[in-house]
mmCIF file of C-alpha atoms in Angstrom:
data_model
loop_
_atom_site.group_PDB
_atom_site.id
_atom_site.type_symbol
_atom_site.label_atom_id
_atom_site.label_comp_id
_atom_site.label_asym_id
_atom_site.label_seq_id
_atom_site.Cartn_x
_atom_site.Cartn_y
_atom_site.Cartn_z
ATOM 1 C CA UNK A 12 -12.575 -16.832 14.835
ATOM 2 C CA UNK A 13 -11.813 -15.944 11.215
ATOM 3 C CA UNK A 14 -10.080 -12.723 12.245
ATOM 4 C CA UNK A 15 -8.027 -14.427 14.981
ATOM 5 C CA UNK A 16 -6.855 -17.073 12.537
ATOM 6 C CA UNK A 17 -5.843 -14.391 10.051
ATOM 7 C CA UNK A 18 -3.816 -12.502 12.648
ATOM 8 C CA UNK A 19 -2.063 -15.704 13.744
ATOM 9 C CA UNK A 20 -1.148 -16.390 10.120
ATOM 10 C CA UNK A 21 0.342 -12.892 9.746
ATOM 11 C CA UNK A 22 2.388 -13.338 12.904
ATOM 12 C CA UNK A 23 3.574 -16.740 11.726
ATOM 13 C CA UNK A 24 4.725 -15.348 8.395
ATOM 14 C CA UNK A 25 7.143 -13.055 10.184
ATOM 15 C CA UNK A 26 9.010 -16.073 11.609
ATOM 16 C CA UNK A 27 10.011 -17.367 8.162
ATOM 17 C CA UNK A 28 12.941 -14.986 7.650
ATOM 18 C CA UNK A 29 15.852 -17.245 8.741
ATOM 19 C CA UNK A 30 14.198 -20.361 7.306
ATOM 20 C CA UNK A 31 13.364 -18.763 3.969
ATOM 21 C CA UNK A 32 17.022 -18.143 3.191
ATOM 22 C CA UNK A 33 17.449 -21.929 3.394
ATOM 23 C CA UNK A 34 14.538 -23.041 1.197
ATOM 24 C CA UNK A 35 15.285 -26.763 1.431
ATOM 25 C CA UNK A 36 15.188 -26.592 5.238
ATOM 26 C CA UNK A 37 11.988 -24.553 5.197
ATOM 27 C CA UNK A 38 10.222 -27.014 2.904
ATOM 28 C CA UNK A 39 11.314 -29.982 5.046
ATOM 29 C CA UNK A 40 10.171 -28.222 8.215
ATOM 30 C CA UNK A 41 6.726 -27.455 6.798
ATOM 31 C CA UNK A 42 6.270 -30.946 5.415
ATOM 32 C CA UNK A 43 7.196 -32.464 8.753
ATOM 33 C CA UNK A 44 4.157 -30.710 10.204
ATOM 34 C CA UNK A 45 1.965 -32.153 7.462
ATOM 35 C CA UNK A 46 1.662 -28.941 5.455
ATOM 36 C CA UNK A 47 2.023 -28.794 1.672
ATOM 37 C CA UNK A 48 5.249 -27.061 0.649
ATOM 38 C CA UNK A 49 7.397 -26.926 -2.475
ATOM 39 C CA UNK A 50 10.193 -24.992 -4.144
ATOM 40 C CA UNK A 51 9.650 -23.260 -7.453
ATOM 41 C CA UNK A 52 12.877 -24.778 -8.777
ATOM 42 C CA UNK A 53 11.620 -28.309 -8.095
ATOM 43 C CA UNK A 54 12.159 -30.359 -11.301
ATOM 44 C CA UNK A 55 8.420 -31.039 -11.346
ATOM 45 C CA UNK A 56 7.846 -27.338 -12.102
ATOM 46 C CA UNK A 57 11.038 -26.263 -13.838
ATOM 47 C CA UNK A 58 11.325 -22.796 -12.377
ATOM 48 C CA UNK A 59 14.691 -21.106 -12.788
ATOM 49 C CA UNK A 60 16.208 -17.977 -11.327
ATOM 50 C CA UNK A 61 18.442 -17.365 -14.317
ATOM 51 C CA UNK A 62 16.965 -14.029 -15.405
ATOM 52 C CA UNK A 63 15.926 -15.567 -18.736
ATOM 53 C CA UNK A 64 13.356 -18.297 -18.057
ATOM 54 C CA UNK A 65 9.776 -17.064 -17.661
ATOM 55 C CA UNK A 66 8.392 -18.550 -14.468
ATOM 56 C CA UNK A 67 4.673 -17.808 -14.935
ATOM 57 C CA UNK A 68 3.739 -21.359 -15.923
ATOM 58 C CA UNK A 69 5.988 -23.110 -13.373
ATOM 59 C CA UNK A 70 4.386 -21.051 -10.601
ATOM 60 C CA UNK A 71 0.840 -21.752 -11.803
ATOM 61 C CA UNK A 72 1.635 -25.466 -12.072
ATOM 62 C CA UNK A 73 2.863 -25.461 -8.484
ATOM 63 C CA UNK A 74 -0.327 -23.722 -7.354
ATOM 64 C CA UNK A 75 -2.397 -26.274 -9.255
ATOM 65 C CA UNK A 76 -0.638 -29.053 -7.306
ATOM 66 C CA UNK A 77 -1.329 -27.294 -4.012
ATOM 67 C CA UNK A 78 -4.313 -28.743 -2.086
ATOM 68 C CA UNK A 79 -7.487 -26.725 -1.629
ATOM 69 C CA UNK A 80 -6.557 -25.918 1.974
ATOM 70 C CA UNK A 81 -3.489 -24.059 0.693
ATOM 71 C CA UNK A 82 0.232 -24.377 1.262
ATOM 72 C CA UNK A 83 3.636 -22.726 0.891
ATOM 73 C CA UNK A 84 5.581 -22.125 -2.306
ATOM 74 C CA UNK A 85 9.182 -20.970 -1.885
ATOM 75 C CA UNK A 86 11.034 -18.876 -4.458
ATOM 76 C CA UNK A 87 14.707 -19.617 -3.641
ATOM 77 C CA UNK A 88 16.926 -16.641 -2.796
ATOM 78 C CA UNK A 89 19.493 -17.148 -5.567
ATOM 79 C CA UNK A 90 19.342 -15.413 -8.952
ATOM 80 C CA UNK A 91 16.747 -13.300 -10.761
ATOM 81 C CA UNK A 92 13.284 -14.833 -11.100
ATOM 82 C CA UNK A 93 11.613 -13.517 -14.242
ATOM 83 C CA UNK A 94 7.803 -13.270 -14.429
ATOM 84 C CA UNK A 95 5.566 -11.547 -16.960
ATOM 85 C CA UNK A 96 1.835 -11.532 -16.150
ATOM 86 C CA UNK A 97 0.639 -14.173 -13.696
ATOM 87 C CA UNK A 98 -3.159 -14.483 -13.579
ATOM 88 C CA UNK A 99 -3.715 -16.163 -10.217
ATOM 89 C CA UNK A 100 -7.379 -16.738 -11.082
ATOM 90 C CA UNK A 101 -6.347 -19.346 -13.661
ATOM 91 C CA UNK A 102 -5.781 -21.704 -10.739
ATOM 92 C CA UNK A 103 -7.844 -19.970 -8.076
ATOM 93 C CA UNK A 104 -6.029 -21.326 -5.037
ATOM 94 C CA UNK A 105 -6.807 -19.831 -1.627
ATOM 95 C CA UNK A 106 -4.541 -19.537 1.423
ATOM 96 C CA UNK A 107 -1.363 -19.497 -0.646
ATOM 97 C CA UNK A 108 1.806 -18.536 1.198
ATOM 98 C CA UNK A 109 4.432 -17.288 -1.256
ATOM 99 C CA UNK A 110 7.829 -17.023 0.438
ATOM 100 C CA UNK A 111 10.430 -15.048 -1.523
ATOM 101 C CA UNK A 112 12.804 -13.908 1.218
ATOM 102 C CA UNK A 113 16.149 -13.016 -0.339
ATOM 103 C CA UNK A 114 14.843 -13.537 -3.877
ATOM 104 C CA UNK A 115 14.823 -10.954 -6.645
ATOM 105 C CA UNK A 116 11.584 -11.138 -8.655
ATOM 106 C CA UNK A 117 11.816 -9.224 -11.941
ATOM 107 C CA UNK A 118 9.030 -8.037 -14.244
ATOM 108 C CA UNK A 119 9.501 -9.200 -17.840
ATOM 109 C CA UNK A 120 9.473 -6.571 -20.578
ATOM 110 C CA UNK A 121 6.985 -8.546 -22.693
ATOM 111 C CA UNK A 122 3.613 -7.278 -21.475
ATOM 112 C CA UNK A 123 2.560 -3.910 -20.050
ATOM 113 C CA UNK A 124 0.304 -5.370 -17.390
ATOM 114 C CA UNK A 125 0.416 -6.301 -13.724
ATOM 115 C CA UNK A 126 3.028 -8.771 -12.533
ATOM 116 C CA UNK A 127 0.468 -10.739 -10.456
ATOM 117 C CA UNK A 128 -3.263 -10.182 -10.680
ATOM 118 C CA UNK A 129 -6.627 -11.649 -9.719
ATOM 119 C CA UNK A 130 -9.832 -9.878 -10.743
ATOM 120 C CA UNK A 131 -12.046 -12.873 -9.844
ATOM 121 C CA UNK A 132 -11.626 -12.863 -6.062
ATOM 122 C CA UNK A 133 -10.045 -16.332 -5.967
ATOM 123 C CA UNK A 134 -6.909 -15.454 -3.969
ATOM 124 C CA UNK A 135 -8.328 -15.008 -0.470
ATOM 125 C CA UNK A 136 -5.742 -15.716 2.192
ATOM 126 C CA UNK A 137 -2.738 -14.846 0.018
ATOM 127 C CA UNK A 138 0.370 -14.163 2.102
ATOM 128 C CA UNK A 139 3.534 -12.866 0.436
ATOM 129 C CA UNK A 140 6.693 -12.963 2.552
ATOM 130 C CA UNK A 141 9.863 -11.145 1.550
ATOM 131 C CA UNK A 142 11.400 -10.666 -1.839
ATOM 132 C CA UNK A 143 12.539 -7.697 -3.884
ATOM 133 C CA UNK A 144 9.922 -7.163 -6.594
ATOM 134 C CA UNK A 145 11.480 -5.176 -9.436
ATOM 135 C CA UNK A 146 8.959 -3.651 -11.871
ATOM 136 C CA UNK A 147 11.315 -2.627 -14.703
ATOM 137 C CA UNK A 148 10.117 0.970 -14.977
ATOM 138 C CA UNK A 149 12.486 1.853 -17.821
ATOM 139 C CA UNK A 150 10.710 -0.594 -20.148
ATOM 140 C CA UNK A 151 7.250 0.952 -19.727
ATOM 141 C CA UNK A 152 5.679 4.392 -19.761
ATOM 142 C CA UNK A 153 3.497 6.317 -17.353
ATOM 143 C CA UNK A 154 -0.177 5.647 -17.915
ATOM 144 C CA UNK A 155 0.305 1.913 -18.377
ATOM 145 C CA UNK A 156 -0.913 -0.425 -15.626
ATOM 146 C CA UNK A 157 2.051 -2.334 -14.239
ATOM 147 C CA UNK A 158 1.835 -3.046 -10.509
ATOM 148 C CA UNK A 159 3.372 -5.894 -8.521
ATOM 149 C CA UNK A 160 -0.044 -7.121 -7.335
ATOM 150 C CA UNK A 161 -3.492 -6.102 -8.598
ATOM 151 C CA UNK A 162 -6.215 -7.813 -6.557
ATOM 152 C CA UNK A 163 -9.947 -7.083 -6.607
ATOM 153 C CA UNK A 164 -12.271 -7.963 -3.683
ATOM 154 C CA UNK A 165 -9.722 -10.163 -1.917
ATOM 155 C CA UNK A 166 -9.930 -11.074 1.774
ATOM 156 C CA UNK A 167 -7.274 -11.945 4.353
ATOM 157 C CA UNK A 168 -4.253 -10.608 2.471
ATOM 158 C CA UNK A 169 -0.827 -10.149 4.031
ATOM 159 C CA UNK A 170 2.371 -8.670 2.613
ATOM 160 C CA UNK A 171 5.233 -9.116 5.075
ATOM 161 C CA UNK A 172 8.744 -7.689 4.567
ATOM 162 C CA UNK A 173 8.078 -7.151 0.864
ATOM 163 C CA UNK A 174 10.124 -4.647 -1.164
ATOM 164 C CA UNK A 175 8.621 -3.246 -4.387
ATOM 165 C CA UNK A 176 10.598 -0.775 -6.474
ATOM 166 C CA UNK A 177 11.098 0.898 -9.846
ATOM 167 C CA UNK A 178 7.573 0.858 -11.255
ATOM 168 C CA UNK A 179 5.460 3.112 -13.458
ATOM 169 C CA UNK A 180 2.370 2.557 -11.310
ATOM 170 C CA UNK A 181 1.457 1.247 -7.845
ATOM 171 C CA UNK A 182 3.375 -1.324 -5.864
ATOM 172 C CA UNK A 183 0.194 -2.899 -4.458
ATOM 173 C CA UNK A 184 -3.073 -2.028 -6.221
ATOM 174 C CA UNK A 185 -5.933 -3.363 -4.095
ATOM 175 C CA UNK A 186 -9.626 -2.749 -4.735
ATOM 176 C CA UNK A 187 -11.964 -3.158 -1.723
ATOM 177 C CA UNK A 188 -9.799 -5.591 0.272
ATOM 178 C CA UNK A 189 -10.929 -6.837 3.667
ATOM 179 C CA UNK A 190 -8.608 -7.865 6.488
ATOM 180 C CA UNK A 191 -5.411 -6.622 4.864
ATOM 181 C CA UNK A 192 -2.000 -6.410 6.534
ATOM 182 C CA UNK A 193 1.062 -4.728 5.037
ATOM 183 C CA UNK A 194 3.821 -5.231 7.592
ATOM 184 C CA UNK A 195 7.259 -3.640 7.284
ATOM 185 C CA UNK A 196 8.900 -3.793 3.857
ATOM 186 C CA UNK A 197 9.700 -0.944 1.477
ATOM 187 C CA UNK A 198 8.114 0.731 -1.546
ATOM 188 C CA UNK A 199 10.531 2.809 -3.601
ATOM 189 C CA UNK A 200 10.558 4.774 -6.850
ATOM 190 C CA UNK A 201 6.956 4.090 -7.824
ATOM 191 C CA UNK A 202 4.255 6.225 -9.468
ATOM 192 C CA UNK A 203 0.807 7.252 -8.180
ATOM 193 C CA UNK A 204 0.893 5.218 -4.933
ATOM 194 C CA UNK A 205 3.103 2.814 -3.057
ATOM 195 C CA UNK A 206 0.039 1.018 -1.677
ATOM 196 C CA UNK A 207 -3.374 1.872 -3.124
ATOM 197 C CA UNK A 208 -6.562 0.838 -1.319
ATOM 198 C CA UNK A 209 -9.451 1.961 -3.475
ATOM 199 C CA UNK A 210 -13.219 1.635 -3.830
ATOM 200 C CA UNK A 211 -13.911 2.801 -7.399
ATOM 201 C CA UNK A 212 -17.376 3.249 -8.847
ATOM 202 C CA UNK A 213 -16.657 0.263 -11.111
ATOM 203 C CA UNK A 214 -13.856 -2.063 -9.996
ATOM 204 C CA UNK A 215 -13.771 -4.422 -12.981
ATOM 205 C CA UNK A 216 -14.518 -7.468 -10.822
ATOM 206 C CA UNK A 217 -15.124 -10.630 -12.855
ATOM 207 C CA UNK A 218 -16.217 -13.046 -10.126
ATOM 208 C CA UNK A 219 -19.469 -13.755 -8.321
ATOM 209 C CA UNK A 220 -18.906 -12.088 -4.941
ATOM 210 C CA UNK A 221 -21.161 -9.123 -4.121
ATOM 211 C CA UNK A 222 -19.916 -5.561 -3.760
ATOM 212 C CA UNK A 223 -18.727 -4.669 -0.286
ATOM 213 C CA UNK A 224 -16.793 -2.124 1.764
ATOM 214 C CA UNK A 225 -13.083 -2.156 2.464
ATOM 215 C CA UNK A 226 -12.627 -3.041 6.127
ATOM 216 C CA UNK A 227 -9.932 -3.879 8.688
ATOM 217 C CA UNK A 228 -6.729 -2.639 7.045
ATOM 218 C CA UNK A 229 -3.375 -2.129 8.768
ATOM 219 C CA UNK A 230 -0.221 -0.766 7.132
ATOM 220 C CA UNK A 231 2.508 -0.883 9.766
ATOM 221 C CA UNK A 232 6.224 -0.240 9.866
ATOM 222 C CA UNK A 233 6.751 0.113 6.108
ATOM 223 C CA UNK A 234 9.040 2.605 4.352
ATOM 224 C CA UNK A 235 7.946 4.635 1.314
ATOM 225 C CA UNK A 236 10.504 6.566 -0.718
ATOM 226 C CA UNK A 237 10.246 8.725 -3.846
ATOM 227 C CA UNK A 238 6.628 8.021 -4.794
ATOM 228 C CA UNK A 239 6.009 10.201 -7.854
ATOM 229 C CA UNK A 240 2.864 11.698 -9.357
ATOM 230 C CA UNK A 241 1.477 10.450 -12.659
ATOM 231 C CA UNK A 242 -1.763 12.443 -12.661
ATOM 232 C CA UNK A 243 -0.764 16.123 -12.663
ATOM 233 C CA UNK A 244 -0.649 16.691 -8.925
ATOM 234 C CA UNK A 245 -3.495 14.344 -7.988
ATOM 235 C CA UNK A 246 -1.355 11.387 -6.888
ATOM 236 C CA UNK A 247 2.046 10.517 -5.440
ATOM 237 C CA UNK A 248 1.095 8.998 -2.077
ATOM 238 C CA UNK A 249 3.006 6.419 -0.106
ATOM 239 C CA UNK A 250 -0.339 5.019 1.059
ATOM 240 C CA UNK A 251 -3.620 6.001 -0.582
ATOM 241 C CA UNK A 252 -7.057 5.116 0.805
ATOM 242 C CA UNK A 253 -9.757 6.397 -1.500
ATOM 243 C CA UNK A 254 -13.288 5.959 -2.730
ATOM 244 C CA UNK A 255 -15.500 7.243 -5.503
ATOM 245 C CA UNK A 256 -18.390 4.808 -5.088
ATOM 246 C CA UNK A 257 -21.955 5.650 -4.102
ATOM 247 C CA UNK A 258 -22.369 2.113 -2.733
ATOM 248 C CA UNK A 259 -19.081 1.211 -1.041
ATOM 249 C CA UNK A 260 -16.516 2.896 1.165
ATOM 250 C CA UNK A 261 -13.633 2.074 3.506
ATOM 251 C CA UNK A 262 -13.661 1.772 7.285
ATOM 252 C CA UNK A 263 -11.297 0.591 9.971
ATOM 253 C CA UNK A 264 -8.014 1.644 8.324
ATOM 254 C CA UNK A 265 -4.815 2.243 10.310
ATOM 255 C CA UNK A 266 -1.483 3.469 8.920
ATOM 256 C CA UNK A 267 1.062 3.427 11.731
ATOM 257 C CA UNK A 268 4.790 3.433 12.349
ATOM 258 C CA UNK A 269 5.620 4.098 8.694
ATOM 259 C CA UNK A 270 8.290 6.328 7.167
ATOM 260 C CA UNK A 271 7.579 8.480 4.113
ATOM 261 C CA UNK A 272 10.485 10.207 2.367
ATOM 262 C CA UNK A 273 10.332 12.422 -0.728
ATOM 263 C CA UNK A 274 6.775 11.492 -1.703
ATOM 264 C CA UNK A 275 4.278 14.008 -3.085
ATOM 265 C CA UNK A 276 2.184 13.113 -0.022
ATOM 266 C CA UNK A 277 2.878 10.643 2.746
ATOM 267 C CA UNK A 278 -0.437 8.950 3.529
ATOM 268 C CA UNK A 279 -3.678 10.306 2.090
ATOM 269 C CA UNK A 280 -7.326 9.263 2.479
ATOM 270 C CA UNK A 281 -9.818 10.926 0.144
ATOM 271 C CA UNK A 282 -13.513 10.265 -0.432
ATOM 272 C CA UNK A 283 -15.193 12.581 -2.900
ATOM 273 C CA UNK A 284 -18.720 13.313 -4.038
ATOM 274 C CA UNK A 285 -20.845 11.617 -5.101
ATOM 275 C CA UNK A 286 -19.188 8.773 -3.201
ATOM 276 C CA UNK A 287 -19.704 7.804 0.432
ATOM 277 C CA UNK A 288 -17.442 9.193 3.179
ATOM 278 C CA UNK A 289 -14.634 7.106 4.621
ATOM 279 C CA UNK A 290 -15.051 5.997 8.231
ATOM 280 C CA UNK A 291 -12.678 5.380 11.138
ATOM 281 C CA UNK A 292 -9.402 6.045 9.332
ATOM 282 C CA UNK A 293 -6.311 6.714 11.433
ATOM 283 C CA UNK A 294 -2.760 7.834 10.708
ATOM 284 C CA UNK A 295 -0.692 7.382 13.885
ATOM 285 C CA UNK A 296 3.003 7.580 14.807
ATOM 286 C CA UNK A 297 4.360 8.054 11.294
ATOM 287 C CA UNK A 298 7.390 10.030 10.109
ATOM 288 C CA UNK A 299 7.042 12.158 6.962
ATOM 289 C CA UNK A 300 10.101 13.933 5.540
ATOM 290 C CA UNK A 301 10.286 16.198 2.467
ATOM 291 C CA UNK A 302 6.743 15.615 1.229
ATOM 292 C CA UNK A 303 6.256 17.711 -1.875
ATOM 293 C CA UNK A 304 2.717 19.018 -1.242
ATOM 294 C CA UNK A 305 1.253 17.609 1.992
ATOM 295 C CA UNK A 306 2.448 15.340 4.752
ATOM 296 C CA UNK A 307 -0.727 13.474 5.763
ATOM 297 C CA UNK A 308 -4.348 14.082 4.814
ATOM 298 C CA UNK A 309 -7.919 13.021 5.575
ATOM 299 C CA UNK A 310 -10.522 14.259 3.087
ATOM 300 C CA UNK A 311 -14.198 13.345 3.367
ATOM 301 C CA UNK A 312 -13.600 11.133 6.423
ATOM 302 C CA UNK A 313 -15.857 10.626 9.454
ATOM 303 C CA UNK A 314 -14.250 9.260 12.584
ATOM 304 C CA UNK A 315 -10.568 8.603 13.170
ATOM 305 C CA UNK A 316 -7.816 11.180 12.951
ATOM 306 C CA UNK A 317 -4.070 11.661 13.322
ATOM 307 C CA UNK A 318 -2.005 11.104 16.447
ATOM 308 C CA UNK A 319 1.686 11.216 17.287
ATOM 309 C CA UNK A 320 3.002 11.902 13.789
ATOM 310 C CA UNK A 321 6.213 13.785 12.978
ATOM 311 C CA UNK A 322 6.143 15.795 9.745
ATOM 312 C CA UNK A 323 9.314 17.586 8.659
ATOM 313 C CA UNK A 324 10.037 20.035 5.832
ATOM 314 C CA UNK A 325 6.878 19.751 3.767
ATOM 315 C CA UNK A 326 7.347 21.364 0.379
ATOM 316 C CA UNK A 327 10.253 19.300 -0.866
ATOM 317 C CA UNK A 328 10.844 18.157 -4.434
ATOM 318 C CA UNK A 329 10.488 14.620 -5.733
ATOM 319 C CA UNK A 330 13.751 13.677 -7.487
ATOM 320 C CA UNK A 331 13.642 13.807 -11.253
ATOM 321 C CA UNK A 332 11.123 16.573 -11.828
ATOM 322 C CA UNK A 333 10.433 20.169 -10.740
ATOM 323 C CA UNK A 334 8.174 20.884 -7.831
ATOM 324 C CA UNK A 335 4.422 21.130 -8.216
ATOM 325 C CA UNK A 336 3.004 24.622 -7.798
ATOM 326 C CA UNK A 337 0.795 24.163 -4.733
ATOM 327 C CA UNK A 338 -1.177 27.025 -3.228
ATOM 328 C CA UNK A 339 -1.573 25.456 0.220
ATOM 329 C CA UNK A 340 1.438 23.390 1.217
ATOM 330 C CA UNK A 341 0.655 21.896 4.616
ATOM 331 C CA UNK A 342 1.988 19.281 6.990
ATOM 332 C CA UNK A 343 -1.410 17.890 8.054
ATOM 333 C CA UNK A 344 -4.573 18.399 5.995
ATOM 334 C CA UNK A 345 -8.188 17.744 6.963
ATOM 335 C CA UNK A 346 -10.818 18.632 4.422
ATOM 336 C CA UNK A 347 -14.127 17.697 2.860
ATOM 337 C CA UNK A 348 -16.912 19.063 0.712
ATOM 338 C CA UNK A 349 -20.276 20.677 1.353
ATOM 339 C CA UNK A 350 -21.969 17.291 1.045
ATOM 340 C CA UNK A 351 -19.225 15.208 2.667
ATOM 341 C CA UNK A 352 -17.457 17.269 5.344
ATOM 342 C CA UNK A 353 -14.867 15.843 7.670
ATOM 343 C CA UNK A 354 -16.514 14.883 10.934
ATOM 344 C CA UNK A 355 -15.559 13.660 14.424
ATOM 345 C CA UNK A 356 -11.811 13.658 13.782
ATOM 346 C CA UNK A 357 -9.165 13.905 16.505
ATOM 347 C CA UNK A 358 -5.799 15.511 15.713
ATOM 348 C CA UNK A 359 -3.487 15.370 18.694
ATOM 349 C CA UNK A 360 0.132 15.101 19.810
ATOM 350 C CA UNK A 361 1.566 15.699 16.352
ATOM 351 C CA UNK A 362 4.766 17.623 15.626
ATOM 352 C CA UNK A 363 4.936 19.543 12.348
ATOM 353 C CA UNK A 364 8.180 21.409 11.706
ATOM 354 C CA UNK A 365 9.705 23.432 8.880
ATOM 355 C CA UNK A 366 13.435 23.333 9.592
ATOM 356 C CA UNK A 367 14.465 25.408 6.584
ATOM 357 C CA UNK A 368 14.634 29.165 6.880
ATOM 358 C CA UNK A 369 14.279 32.190 4.637
ATOM 359 C CA UNK A 370 13.508 31.564 0.970
ATOM 360 C CA UNK A 371 14.130 27.826 1.420
ATOM 361 C CA UNK A 372 11.143 27.458 3.768
ATOM 362 C CA UNK A 373 8.119 26.204 1.792
ATOM 363 C CA UNK A 374 5.629 24.829 4.340
ATOM 364 C CA UNK A 375 2.819 27.388 4.491
ATOM 365 C CA UNK A 376 0.613 25.723 7.126
ATOM 366 C CA UNK A 377 1.386 23.245 9.846
ATOM 367 C CA UNK A 378 -2.197 22.008 10.238
ATOM 368 C CA UNK A 379 -4.864 23.067 7.738
ATOM 369 C CA UNK A 380 -8.446 22.007 8.517
ATOM 370 C CA UNK A 381 -11.339 22.980 6.250
ATOM 371 C CA UNK A 382 -15.012 21.946 6.186
ATOM 372 C CA UNK A 383 -14.893 20.110 9.511
ATOM 373 C CA UNK A 384 -17.528 19.254 12.076
ATOM 374 C CA UNK A 385 -16.706 18.398 15.689
ATOM 375 C CA UNK A 386 -12.950 18.485 15.125
ATOM 376 C CA UNK A 387 -10.759 17.961 18.199
ATOM 377 C CA UNK A 388 -7.343 19.611 17.857
ATOM 378 C CA UNK A 389 -5.065 19.463 20.885
ATOM 379 C CA UNK A 390 -1.443 19.256 22.022
ATOM 380 C CA UNK A 391 -0.004 19.705 18.545
ATOM 381 C CA UNK A 392 3.336 21.454 18.007
ATOM 382 C CA UNK A 393 3.932 23.487 14.842
ATOM 383 C CA UNK A 394 7.109 25.434 14.069
ATOM 384 C CA UNK A 395 8.296 27.337 11.035
ATOM 385 C CA UNK A 396 5.076 27.669 8.989
ATOM 386 C CA UNK A 397 5.306 30.655 6.641
ATOM 387 C CA UNK A 398 1.583 31.600 6.641
ATOM 388 C CA UNK A 399 -0.067 30.147 9.743
ATOM 389 C CA UNK A 400 0.751 27.360 12.149
ATOM 390 C CA UNK A 401 -2.772 26.012 12.656
ATOM 391 C CA UNK A 402 -5.866 27.061 10.713
ATOM 392 C CA UNK A 403 -9.197 25.408 11.548
ATOM 393 C CA UNK A 404 -12.582 25.913 9.954
ATOM 394 C CA UNK A 405 -15.123 24.066 12.111
ATOM 395 C CA UNK A 406 -18.744 24.141 10.976
ATOM 396 C CA UNK A 407 -20.274 22.311 13.924
ATOM 397 C CA UNK A 408 -22.600 25.206 14.667
#
């Protein structure tokens, strides 16, 4: 029942587009159905999209007025809405629907911290619809933590038609979420990851909820462009699913129908020792163009695989810096370790192509599989690899 209700809410959020560009009509429509709804520029809150007024306190005041069962807060589509560092846990309201379709939300230069955050697990049911979330990269430096949303142990999250751009860290930084949907939208000119789904050894959680696994995650139909690396070749993914915990992992993750352009890697799942392996992680029907090192990768994953992906011209260069010297540039990568090999993965119906010729061709392998057990590889098409089209090391025996 909980899952069905969550999926209905995600589907409903997608219908707000035309309404959200007329915030007064949207608020009236919601109120007519008995739901709580308000505009951030309501005189009771004093929010302004003038590019000067900080809107942290107006937004928190609106959330404080929202009933415990949740409601909808609309950021009108006119002007620039300036925010600095909104701690959602100060109010702790669940089932908040934040509609920002057509609005431009801008990170203030005051504080080098996340635009919106909740490290107490009080924002379950948060749905963000629309908006261009500008993270003011020029005002900060790599190594600082400035993401659009940093949420720890949150359930039932949805980001629908959200655009996040120009940041010095992740767009969405999510530690052990459950029942997460990222639907459509765009993530551009960010560092480390467009969307990070992570189970660290210590997640910095400040609430009372117990540790748990990430579960039931879908990233669908989103576009990722120019995701750069801030950790010397270790990062730069459009979508990252990772774990380094000996107690928690991720399972039931699907990345599908997404486009990755000029990222270091498109989508990448990696679970390293001494952490637990990832489980049931799938990358299906994605398009990856000009990835700098690898197109898609599953490392330390048991169950799942890659199906129906198109990977073109791996070995590109992220704009703004020289290419990373990589010894094994590959379209699709499956790997593991002695203790945590890849296991029971299916790689099928993918097309991996290097269209460049001569010295311009950089993709060494189409499909590179190392430290695998019970790998199924079938009906894949590879063209133009400079070393080998498909190389598989299966240790099932």
